[in-house]
XYZ file of C-alpha atoms in Angstrom:
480
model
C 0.000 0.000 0.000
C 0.943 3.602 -1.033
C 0.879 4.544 2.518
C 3.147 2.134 4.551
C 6.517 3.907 3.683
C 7.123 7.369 5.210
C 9.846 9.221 3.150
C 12.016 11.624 5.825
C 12.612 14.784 4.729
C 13.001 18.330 7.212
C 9.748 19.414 7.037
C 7.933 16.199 7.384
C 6.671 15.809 11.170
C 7.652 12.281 11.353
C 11.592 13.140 10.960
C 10.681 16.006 13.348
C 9.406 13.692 16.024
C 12.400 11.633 15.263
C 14.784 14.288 15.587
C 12.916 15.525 19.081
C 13.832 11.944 20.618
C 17.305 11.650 19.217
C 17.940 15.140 21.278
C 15.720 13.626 24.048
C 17.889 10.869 24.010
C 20.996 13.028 24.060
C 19.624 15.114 26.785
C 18.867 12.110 29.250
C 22.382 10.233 29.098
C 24.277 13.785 29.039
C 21.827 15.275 32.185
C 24.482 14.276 34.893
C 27.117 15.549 33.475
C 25.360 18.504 33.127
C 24.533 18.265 36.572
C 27.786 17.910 37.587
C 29.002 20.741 35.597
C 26.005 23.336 36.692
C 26.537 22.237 40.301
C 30.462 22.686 39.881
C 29.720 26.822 38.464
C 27.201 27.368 41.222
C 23.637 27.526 39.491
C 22.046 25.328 41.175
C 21.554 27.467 43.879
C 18.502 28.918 45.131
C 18.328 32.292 43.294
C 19.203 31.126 40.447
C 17.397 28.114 39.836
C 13.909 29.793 40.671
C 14.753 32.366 37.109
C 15.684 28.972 35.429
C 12.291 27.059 36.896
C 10.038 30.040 35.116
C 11.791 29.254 31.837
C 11.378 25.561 32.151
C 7.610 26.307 32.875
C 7.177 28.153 30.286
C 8.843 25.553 27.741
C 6.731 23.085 29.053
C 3.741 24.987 28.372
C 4.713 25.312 24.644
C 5.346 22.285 24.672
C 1.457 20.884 25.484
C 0.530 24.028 23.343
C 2.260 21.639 20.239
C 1.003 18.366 21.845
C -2.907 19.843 21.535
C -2.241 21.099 17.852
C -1.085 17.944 16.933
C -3.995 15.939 18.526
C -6.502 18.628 16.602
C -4.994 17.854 13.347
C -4.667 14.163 13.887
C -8.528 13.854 14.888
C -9.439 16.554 11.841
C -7.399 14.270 9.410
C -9.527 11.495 7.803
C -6.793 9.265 6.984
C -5.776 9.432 10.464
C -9.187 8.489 11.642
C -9.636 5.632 9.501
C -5.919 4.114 10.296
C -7.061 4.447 14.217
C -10.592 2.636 13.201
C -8.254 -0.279 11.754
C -6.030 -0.505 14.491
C -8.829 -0.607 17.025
C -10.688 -3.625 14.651
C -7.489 -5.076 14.492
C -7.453 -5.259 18.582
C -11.067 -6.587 18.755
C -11.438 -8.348 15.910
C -8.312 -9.017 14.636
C -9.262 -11.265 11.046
C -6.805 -11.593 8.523
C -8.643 -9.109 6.075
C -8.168 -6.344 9.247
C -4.575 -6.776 9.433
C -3.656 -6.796 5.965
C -5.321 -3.476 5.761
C -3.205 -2.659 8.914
C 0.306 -3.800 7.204
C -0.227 -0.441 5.035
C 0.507 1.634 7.535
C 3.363 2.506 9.745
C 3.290 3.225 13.383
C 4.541 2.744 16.719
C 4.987 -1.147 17.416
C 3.967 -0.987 20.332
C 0.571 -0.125 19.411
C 0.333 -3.592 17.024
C -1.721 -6.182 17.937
C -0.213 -9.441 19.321
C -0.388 -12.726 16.675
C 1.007 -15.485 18.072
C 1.623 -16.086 22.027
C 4.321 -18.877 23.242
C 1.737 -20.703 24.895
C -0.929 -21.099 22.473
C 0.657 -24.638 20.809
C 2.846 -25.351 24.033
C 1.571 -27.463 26.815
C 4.415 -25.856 29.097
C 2.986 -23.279 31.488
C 7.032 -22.013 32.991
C 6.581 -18.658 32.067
C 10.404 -17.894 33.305
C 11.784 -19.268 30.005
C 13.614 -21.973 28.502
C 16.193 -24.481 29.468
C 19.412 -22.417 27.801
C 21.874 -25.311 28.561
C 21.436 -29.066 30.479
C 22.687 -28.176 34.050
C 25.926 -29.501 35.294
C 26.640 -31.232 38.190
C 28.035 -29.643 41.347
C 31.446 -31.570 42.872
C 32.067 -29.499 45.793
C 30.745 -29.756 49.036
C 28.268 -27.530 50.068
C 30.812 -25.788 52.579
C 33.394 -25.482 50.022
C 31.026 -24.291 47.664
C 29.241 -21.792 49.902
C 33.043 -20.398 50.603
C 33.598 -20.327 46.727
C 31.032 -18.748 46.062
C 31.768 -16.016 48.681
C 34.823 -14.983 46.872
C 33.779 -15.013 43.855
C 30.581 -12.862 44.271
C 32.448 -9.258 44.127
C 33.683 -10.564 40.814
C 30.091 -11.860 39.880
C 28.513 -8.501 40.667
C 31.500 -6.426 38.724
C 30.207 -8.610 35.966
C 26.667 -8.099 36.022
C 27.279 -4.375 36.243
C 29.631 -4.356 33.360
C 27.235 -6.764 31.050
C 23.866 -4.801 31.849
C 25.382 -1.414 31.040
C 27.644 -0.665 28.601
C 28.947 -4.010 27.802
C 25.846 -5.545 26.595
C 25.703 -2.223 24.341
C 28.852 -2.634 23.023
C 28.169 -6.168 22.400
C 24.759 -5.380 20.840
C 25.186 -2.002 19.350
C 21.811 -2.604 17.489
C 19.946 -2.485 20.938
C 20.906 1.653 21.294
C 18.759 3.584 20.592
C 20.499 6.129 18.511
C 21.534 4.097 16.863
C 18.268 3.183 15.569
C 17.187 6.015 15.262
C 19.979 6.899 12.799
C 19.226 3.732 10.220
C 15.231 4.162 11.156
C 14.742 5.551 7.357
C 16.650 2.119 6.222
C 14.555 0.159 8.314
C 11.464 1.771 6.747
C 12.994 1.239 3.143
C 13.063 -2.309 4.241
C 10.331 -2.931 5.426
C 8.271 -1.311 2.533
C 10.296 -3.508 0.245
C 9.260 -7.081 1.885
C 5.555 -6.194 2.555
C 5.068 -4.319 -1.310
C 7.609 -6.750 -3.431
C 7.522 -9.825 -1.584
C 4.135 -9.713 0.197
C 5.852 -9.846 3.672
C 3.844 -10.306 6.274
C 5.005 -8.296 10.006
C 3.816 -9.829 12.959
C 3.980 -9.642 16.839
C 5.123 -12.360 18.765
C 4.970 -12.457 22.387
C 8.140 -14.705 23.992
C 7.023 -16.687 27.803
C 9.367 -13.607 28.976
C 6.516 -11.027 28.045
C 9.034 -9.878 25.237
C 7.689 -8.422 22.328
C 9.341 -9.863 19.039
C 9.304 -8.152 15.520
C 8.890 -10.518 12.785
C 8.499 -10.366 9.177
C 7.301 -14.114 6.726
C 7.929 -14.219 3.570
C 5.716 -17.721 1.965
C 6.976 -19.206 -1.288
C 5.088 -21.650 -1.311
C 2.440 -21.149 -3.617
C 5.169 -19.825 -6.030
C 6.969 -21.171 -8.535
C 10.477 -21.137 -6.460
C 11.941 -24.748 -6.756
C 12.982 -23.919 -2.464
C 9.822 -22.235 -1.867
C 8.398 -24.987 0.691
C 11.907 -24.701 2.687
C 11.690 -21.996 5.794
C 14.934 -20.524 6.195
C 14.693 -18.909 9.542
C 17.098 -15.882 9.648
C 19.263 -15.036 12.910
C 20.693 -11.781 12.601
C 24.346 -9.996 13.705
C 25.120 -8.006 17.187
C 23.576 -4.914 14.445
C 21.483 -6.757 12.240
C 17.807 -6.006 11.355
C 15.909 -8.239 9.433
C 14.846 -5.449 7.030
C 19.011 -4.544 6.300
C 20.528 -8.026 7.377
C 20.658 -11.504 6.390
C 17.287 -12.131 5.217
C 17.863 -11.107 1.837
C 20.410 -13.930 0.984
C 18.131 -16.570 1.570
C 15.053 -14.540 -0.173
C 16.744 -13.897 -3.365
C 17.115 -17.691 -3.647
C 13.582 -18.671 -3.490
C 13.155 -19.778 0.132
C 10.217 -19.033 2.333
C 11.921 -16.871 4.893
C 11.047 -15.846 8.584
C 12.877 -12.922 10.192
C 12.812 -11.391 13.542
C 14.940 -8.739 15.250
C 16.754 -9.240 18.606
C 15.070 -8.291 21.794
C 15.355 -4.552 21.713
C 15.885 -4.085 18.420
C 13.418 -1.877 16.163
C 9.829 -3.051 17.055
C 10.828 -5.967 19.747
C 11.188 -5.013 23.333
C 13.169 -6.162 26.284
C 17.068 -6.087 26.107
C 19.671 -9.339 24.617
C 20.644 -11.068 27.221
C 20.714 -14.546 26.775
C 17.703 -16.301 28.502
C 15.998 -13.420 26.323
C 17.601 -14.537 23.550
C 16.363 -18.302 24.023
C 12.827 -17.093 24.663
C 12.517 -15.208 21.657
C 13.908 -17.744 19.571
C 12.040 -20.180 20.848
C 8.211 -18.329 19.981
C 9.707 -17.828 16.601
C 10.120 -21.786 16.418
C 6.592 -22.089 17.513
C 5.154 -20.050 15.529
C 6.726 -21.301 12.154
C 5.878 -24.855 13.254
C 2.321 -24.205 14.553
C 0.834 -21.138 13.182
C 2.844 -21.269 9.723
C 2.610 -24.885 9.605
C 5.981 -25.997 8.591
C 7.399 -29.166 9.919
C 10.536 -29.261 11.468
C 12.143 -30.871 8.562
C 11.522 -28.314 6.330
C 13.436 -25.793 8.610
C 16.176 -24.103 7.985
C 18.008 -22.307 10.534
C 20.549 -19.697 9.023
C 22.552 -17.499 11.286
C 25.162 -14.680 10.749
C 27.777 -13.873 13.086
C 26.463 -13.661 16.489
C 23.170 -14.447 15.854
C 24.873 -18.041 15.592
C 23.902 -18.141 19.465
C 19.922 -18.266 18.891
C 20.445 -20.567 15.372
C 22.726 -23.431 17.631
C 19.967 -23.222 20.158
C 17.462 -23.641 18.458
C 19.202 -26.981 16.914
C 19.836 -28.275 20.397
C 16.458 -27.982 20.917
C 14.468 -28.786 18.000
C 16.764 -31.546 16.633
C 14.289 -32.494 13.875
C 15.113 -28.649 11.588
C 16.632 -29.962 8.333
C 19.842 -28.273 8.457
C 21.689 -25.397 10.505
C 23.860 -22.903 8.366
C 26.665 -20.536 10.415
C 27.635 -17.827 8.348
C 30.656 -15.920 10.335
C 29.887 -17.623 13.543
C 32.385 -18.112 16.109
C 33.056 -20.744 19.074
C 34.090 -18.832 21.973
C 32.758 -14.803 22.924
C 35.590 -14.673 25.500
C 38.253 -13.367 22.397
C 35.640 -11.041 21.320
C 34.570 -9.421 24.017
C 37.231 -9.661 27.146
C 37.067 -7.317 30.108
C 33.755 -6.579 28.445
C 31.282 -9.475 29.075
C 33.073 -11.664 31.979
C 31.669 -14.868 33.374
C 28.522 -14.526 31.270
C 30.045 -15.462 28.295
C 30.608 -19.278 28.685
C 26.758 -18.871 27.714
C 27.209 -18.167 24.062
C 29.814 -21.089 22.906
C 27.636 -22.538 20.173
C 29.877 -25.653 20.199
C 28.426 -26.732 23.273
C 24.998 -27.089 21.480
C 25.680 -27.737 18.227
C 27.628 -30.962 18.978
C 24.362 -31.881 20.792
C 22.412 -31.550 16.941
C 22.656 -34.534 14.610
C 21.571 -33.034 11.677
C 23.399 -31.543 8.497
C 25.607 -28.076 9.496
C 27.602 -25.914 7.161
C 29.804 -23.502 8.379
C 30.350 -20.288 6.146
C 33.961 -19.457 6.857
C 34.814 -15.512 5.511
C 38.440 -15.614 4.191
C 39.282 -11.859 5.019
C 37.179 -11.579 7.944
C 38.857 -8.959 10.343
C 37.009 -9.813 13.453
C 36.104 -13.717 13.347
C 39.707 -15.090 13.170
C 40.413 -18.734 14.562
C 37.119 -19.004 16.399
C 35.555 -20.268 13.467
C 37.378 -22.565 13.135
C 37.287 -23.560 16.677
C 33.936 -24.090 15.977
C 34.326 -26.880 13.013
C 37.223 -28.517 15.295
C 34.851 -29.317 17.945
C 32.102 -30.228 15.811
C 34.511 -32.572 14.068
C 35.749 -34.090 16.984
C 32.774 -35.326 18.193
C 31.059 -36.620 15.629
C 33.925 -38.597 14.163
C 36.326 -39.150 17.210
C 38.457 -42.149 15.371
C 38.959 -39.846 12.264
C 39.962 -36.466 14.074
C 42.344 -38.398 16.924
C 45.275 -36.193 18.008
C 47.207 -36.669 14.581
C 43.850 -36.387 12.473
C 43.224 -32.840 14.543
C 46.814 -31.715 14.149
C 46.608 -31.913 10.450
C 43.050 -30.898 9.667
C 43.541 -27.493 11.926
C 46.839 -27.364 9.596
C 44.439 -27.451 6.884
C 42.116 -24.743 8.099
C 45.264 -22.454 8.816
C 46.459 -22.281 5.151
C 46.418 -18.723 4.164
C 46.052 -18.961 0.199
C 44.743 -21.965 -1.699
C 47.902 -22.749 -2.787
C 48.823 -23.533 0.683
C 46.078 -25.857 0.767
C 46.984 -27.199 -2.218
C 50.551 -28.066 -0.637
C 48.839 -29.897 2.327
C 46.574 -32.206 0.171
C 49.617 -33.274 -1.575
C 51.837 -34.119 1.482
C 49.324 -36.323 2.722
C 48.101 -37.157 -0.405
C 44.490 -36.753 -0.182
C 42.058 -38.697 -2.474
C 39.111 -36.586 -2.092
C 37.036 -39.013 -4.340
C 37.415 -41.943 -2.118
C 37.177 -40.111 1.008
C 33.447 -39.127 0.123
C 32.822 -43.194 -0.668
C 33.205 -44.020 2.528
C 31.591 -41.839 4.648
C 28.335 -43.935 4.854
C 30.801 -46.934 5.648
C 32.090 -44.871 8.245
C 28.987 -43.956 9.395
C 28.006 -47.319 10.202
C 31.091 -47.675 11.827
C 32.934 -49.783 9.292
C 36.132 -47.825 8.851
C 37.947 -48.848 11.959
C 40.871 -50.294 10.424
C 41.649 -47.636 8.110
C 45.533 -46.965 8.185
C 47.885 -44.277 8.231
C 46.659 -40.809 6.520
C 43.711 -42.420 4.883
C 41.604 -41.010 8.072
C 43.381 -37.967 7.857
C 41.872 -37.848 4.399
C 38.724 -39.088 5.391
C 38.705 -35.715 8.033
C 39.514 -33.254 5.464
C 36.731 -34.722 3.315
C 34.303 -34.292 6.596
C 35.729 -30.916 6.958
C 35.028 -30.003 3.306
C 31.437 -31.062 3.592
C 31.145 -29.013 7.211
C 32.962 -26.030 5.398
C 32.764 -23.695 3.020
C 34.959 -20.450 2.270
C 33.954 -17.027 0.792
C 36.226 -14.542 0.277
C 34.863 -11.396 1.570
C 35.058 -9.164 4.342
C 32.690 -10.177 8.103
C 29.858 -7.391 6.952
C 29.806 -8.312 3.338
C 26.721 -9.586 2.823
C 26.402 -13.446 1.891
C 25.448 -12.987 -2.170
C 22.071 -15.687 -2.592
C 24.630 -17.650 -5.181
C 26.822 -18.836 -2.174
C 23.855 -19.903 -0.191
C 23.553 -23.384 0.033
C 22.004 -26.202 2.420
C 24.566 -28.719 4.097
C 25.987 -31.685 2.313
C 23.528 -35.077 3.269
C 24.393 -38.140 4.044
């Protein structure tokens, strides 16, 4: 509809509004400084704050002076009036006629009706969130572990201060709001794009947390897309928005696709920390499988970056998904983000749930990445090493992480032909040695064998970590 995209320019009293909360926004984080600074030249004293308390009043009053136009004009504006008779039938009635009239407009999300709760297919009623990890057992007495964890707790609380202030911002830089508010006309442009091209549909999801998630389906199919009845759910970056991230990559190949921003991101609420993190991805997994109606083994869940957390997840715990692609995903935060996120970070090593998913997984490794380094390939180690443990032994391991060190492909070249790699026969016996008939295989035949494993768990792409993935190099996991 002509009327969902708002184009900013000056004049237009959506950018205004915009720009009034960015300086909002400035004003709040920079008040105790200014504080500080006031208090430090001596204005905050008695005769002169009563002057400055007429001018505030008087600002204030200009300020509800603008507030009453504004309603006037709103309530004197048809279109206005019918949008609000919409959203209110979308509220009461809420059919799917209503809120495809509603997708034409733009507004607060906030104000959007809820479509899909986590408890409407579930029969669990714990509304304090999903299971992020199996719990591990406890070896220490309870006196040495009372004592432990008496010197450890002014570390612990250094911790939580520095990941629920600025660490989790600098670890989510998506989740500030200026920041948002400085790629909102993107977002918009986005947006438009998937509902008017694609026939997106945006919907509200509400997580067992009370977190409000922002998602956007794209159905294929009814097309004529040969992928169409694959759902490639998309798990976006530390500042990824489905309307600017990933999404496109698998959209432009002709895959259903279902998005959804981070908790508070855009339109979702709440902050990403990592039991939020679970909960939302675990409504969005609900809601493809019982409102869309996919089944699990038409799922595919793609994640770039950090949003490899959510997709690994969401693997361990839905172990029937068809396949689990890691674009730029890394094994350990702790490299990332030290002195910045502390203890909390043993939370986010996908390895520890991916290993417990049996299904295919491709790992997208970015040749000139300048953040992701090793970690990636970390990541493919572990996975390696415990799904074939005879293959990637201490001299299989050695090797293969040679292998994944080579700089240039001629370096990998050299490596294949000092342990003379037959490629061909190392992918005729991987069902063998699935069935556990390759026991007896000598010398640097397993070594082989693990560089054919790795090939099929890896692929390269030579780009940058922010280039986005081109829908060309997309592809599903190799199958057994």
């Amino acid at each position: 509809g002509g009327g969902f995209c708002w184009l900013y320019h000056p004049t237009d009293p959506l950018f205004c509004s915009l720009q009034a909360s960015v300086i909002w926004s400035i004003s709040y984080y920079t008040s105790p400084l200014a504080m500080f600074y006031l208090y430090r030249k001596g204005y905050l004293t008695l005769s002169k704050v009563v002057p400055f308390s007429h001018y505030a009043g008087t600002m204030l009053l200009l300020l509800a002076g603008v507030a009453c136009l504004r309603g006037i004009g709103r309530w004197t504006n048809p279109q206005y009036i019918q949008f609000i008779t919409i959203l209110e039938d979308s509220h009461r009635i809420g059919t799917p006629e209503v809120k495809k009239k509603l997708a034409s407009y733009n507004f607060d999300f906030r104000s959007w009706p809820v479509d899909f709760r986590w408890d409407e297919a579930s029969s669990r009623s714990d509304s304090r969130g999903v299971s992020l990890l199996r719990p591990e057992p406890k070896h220490r007495s309870a006196a040495n572990g009372f004592l432990h964890a008496i010197k450890k707790l002014p570390c612990q609380i250094a911790s939580y201060v520095v990941a629920h202030t600025f660490g989790r911002r600098m670890l989510y830089p998506g989740s500030v709001y200026l920041l948002q508010k400085a790629v909102m006309p993107m977002l918009l442009q986005g947006q438009a794009r998937l509902v008017e091209e694609y026939n997106g549909k945006r919907t509200k999801l509400l997580a067992c947390d009370g977190n409000e998630i922002d998602a956007m389906f794209v159905d294929r199919r009814e097309s004529s897309e040969p992928h169409g009845k694959k759902l490639v759910i998309c798990c976006e970056g530390n500042a990824g928005f489905y309307e600017v991230g990933c999404l496109p990559t698998p959209l432009d190949a002709g895959y259903s696709v279902l998005g959804w921003n981070h908790p508070g991101f855009a339109g979702s609420t709440g902050v990403p920390l990592p039991q939020n993190e679970a909960n939302a991805m675990d409504v969005v997994m609900q809601y493809a499988i019982h409102r869309l109606g996919f089944l699990p083994e038409d799922i595919v869940v793609y994640a770039w970056s950090i949003g490899g957390f959510t997709a690994t997840w969401a693997a361990m715990s839905y172990p029937d998904i068809s396949a689990l692609v890691l674009d730029a995903s890394f094994d350990d935060l702790v490299p990332l983000a030290l002195k910045v996120m502390p203890e909390s970070c043993s939370k986010w090593k996908p390895s520890v749930r991916v290993v417990q998913y049996q299904g295919p997984v491709l790992l997208v490794r970015r040749t000139k990445d300048e953040i992701i380094t090793t970690t990636g390939n970390d990541l493919l180690l572990k996975l390696l090493q415990h799904r074939y443990p005879r293959v990637m032994a201490e001299e299989g391991a050695r090797v293969v992480r040679e292998w994944l060190e080579a700089s240039s492909a001629v370096e990998e070249a050299s490596v294949y032909s000092a342990y003379e790699v037959d490629q061909d026969w190392c992918l005729s016996v991987l069902s063998s040695y699935q069935c556990g008939a390759a026991n007896g295989i000598p010398g640097p035949r397993p070594i082989g064998l693990g560089w054919g494993r790795g090939e099929i768990h890896l692929r390269n792409f030579e780009a940058t970590h922010c280039t986005p993935l081109p829908h060309s190099a997309f592809r599903l996991p190799w199958h057994l």
